[in-house]
Amino acid sequence: MPIKLNLEKIMAERGISLTELAGRVDITLANLSILKTNKAKAVRFTTLEALCRELKCQPGDLLEYTKDK
Amino acid sequence: MKLNLAGKLRTLFGFLRGCVVFVAAVAMLVVTVKLWMLLSHSDNRPDISVTMDGVRLGIPPDTIELKSDRSNPGDLVLEDLAGSVKVNLFSKDTRLVNALVWTVFPGAMLGFAYYFLLFGLLRNVCANIEQGELFSERNVRMVRRMGLLLIGFGLFNVFSSLIYAQVIGRYFDQHVTLAGIKASIHMLTKWSDQPITVIGPGSIWERIVTGCIVLLISEAFRQGLALKTESELTV
């Protein structure tokens, strides 16, 4: 998938665990894990909004486009 | 009150599948017992008969006169009569028995196998739906198999009807005479005869068309599965 979610990097910078973030954004741990491992096919705006709110970042910080090699 | 349709259908198809096994077992048992009685040269002649549909009695011209008070002579002509013929499965005529054995028994066994597989697939699909698993790989595979089974058995019926007519028809041609009327019985002894009488029964074509519809439904299931997978991976 050319669109990547740099969730792991930003979580490490903010010092927040997966479990804590899942509780704050009201997403299940399983779904957050899907996001973190870039297995998701789509992200809802509501989810993106919740992540940006809790991680205090912009959508552009989370999303990255890489060309498929 | 929630109607557990999938559960009830699962029970029904499971029951029907069991019935197929029971009927097949009883049929085998009856045929075996009757065969044993026959081989024992019992005086009680076994009485199992097979009815063959789609038999035509070709009427030579002017053999039977049709009249009406309004039509002119020659307006009404009787060309053939259609009906069924009943033959004794345990006849002493080995040629007749061979003809029946090579047509009736394979068809009956395949028929039992078809219904056993079909009810089994329906039961399994209903069981999956009852567990909340509608769009899944297993259900897509099973629905596709149902469609292929319907089409396959429909095609088998078409070809087997023609073959059976040839086998039985050859016996009638070679060994059977009609007394009392100068006519001959046609059971498609020649390929050039109209096959409509034998493959006309709607159930064969309905089965093939239904099989095609079920294949389309399996495609819908497959697309449903794709949508469900995408939905599950949308966070």
GROMACS .gro file of N, CA, C and O in nm, chain B residues 33 55 76 96 102-103 125 132 145 153-154 156 188 225 227:
model
   60
  102VAL      N    1  -3.324  -5.810  -0.128
  102VAL     CA    2  -3.414  -5.917  -0.081
  102VAL      C    3  -3.491  -5.975  -0.199
  102VAL      O    4  -3.503  -6.097  -0.213
  124VAL      N    5  -4.285  -4.248  -2.363
  124VAL     CA    6  -4.292  -4.351  -2.466
  124VAL      C    7  -4.398  -4.310  -2.568
  124VAL      O    8  -4.507  -4.270  -2.531
  145LEU      N    9  -5.880  -3.463  -3.927
  145LEU     CA   10  -5.823  -3.508  -3.799
  145LEU      C   11  -5.744  -3.636  -3.823
  145LEU      O   12  -5.799  -3.733  -3.874
  165LEU      N   13  -3.407  -5.794  -2.086
  165LEU     CA   14  -3.483  -5.681  -2.032
  165LEU      C   15  -3.421  -5.635  -1.900
  165LEU      O   16  -3.405  -5.516  -1.876
  171TRP      N   17  -2.880  -5.148  -1.639
  171TRP     CA   18  -2.779  -5.052  -1.686
  171TRP      C   19  -2.836  -4.912  -1.706
  171TRP      O   20  -2.765  -4.821  -1.745
  172THR      N   21  -2.963  -4.895  -1.681
  172THR     CA   22  -3.022  -4.761  -1.690
  172THR      C   23  -3.076  -4.715  -1.556
  172THR      O   24  -3.047  -4.604  -1.512
  194VAL      N   25  -2.417  -2.446   0.474
  194VAL     CA   26  -2.430  -2.301   0.454
  194VAL      C   27  -2.521  -2.243   0.562
  194VAL      O   28  -2.490  -2.138   0.622
  201GLY      N   29  -2.341  -1.664   1.229
  201GLY     CA   30  -2.310  -1.526   1.194
  201GLY      C   31  -2.209  -1.513   1.082
  201GLY      O   32  -2.157  -1.405   1.055
  214ARG      N   33  -2.025  -2.461  -0.539
  214ARG     CA   34  -2.038  -2.606  -0.561
  214ARG      C   35  -2.183  -2.644  -0.584
  214ARG      O   36  -2.213  -2.731  -0.664
  222PHE      N   37  -2.576  -3.211  -1.266
  222PHE     CA   38  -2.679  -3.314  -1.262
  222PHE      C   39  -2.784  -3.292  -1.370
  222PHE      O   40  -2.838  -3.387  -1.426
  223GLY      N   41  -2.811  -3.165  -1.400
  223GLY     CA   42  -2.905  -3.135  -1.509
  223GLY      C   43  -2.852  -3.186  -1.642
  223GLY      O   44  -2.925  -3.248  -1.720
  225PHE      N   45  -2.630  -3.421  -1.680
  225PHE     CA   46  -2.630  -3.567  -1.672
  225PHE      C   47  -2.766  -3.623  -1.707
  225PHE      O   48  -2.778  -3.722  -1.780
  257LEU      N   49  -3.702  -4.331  -2.889
  257LEU     CA   50  -3.584  -4.266  -2.945
  257LEU      C   51  -3.479  -4.370  -2.986
  257LEU      O   52  -3.365  -4.364  -2.945
  294LEU      N   53  -1.808  -1.084   0.021
  294LEU     CA   54  -1.691  -1.115   0.103
  294LEU      C   55  -1.583  -1.009   0.086
  294LEU      O   56  -1.520  -0.966   0.184
  296LEU      N   57  -1.628  -0.695   0.002
  296LEU     CA   58  -1.673  -0.572   0.069
  296LEU      C   59  -1.658  -0.585   0.220
  296LEU      O   60  -1.619  -0.490   0.290
   0.00000   0.00000   0.00000
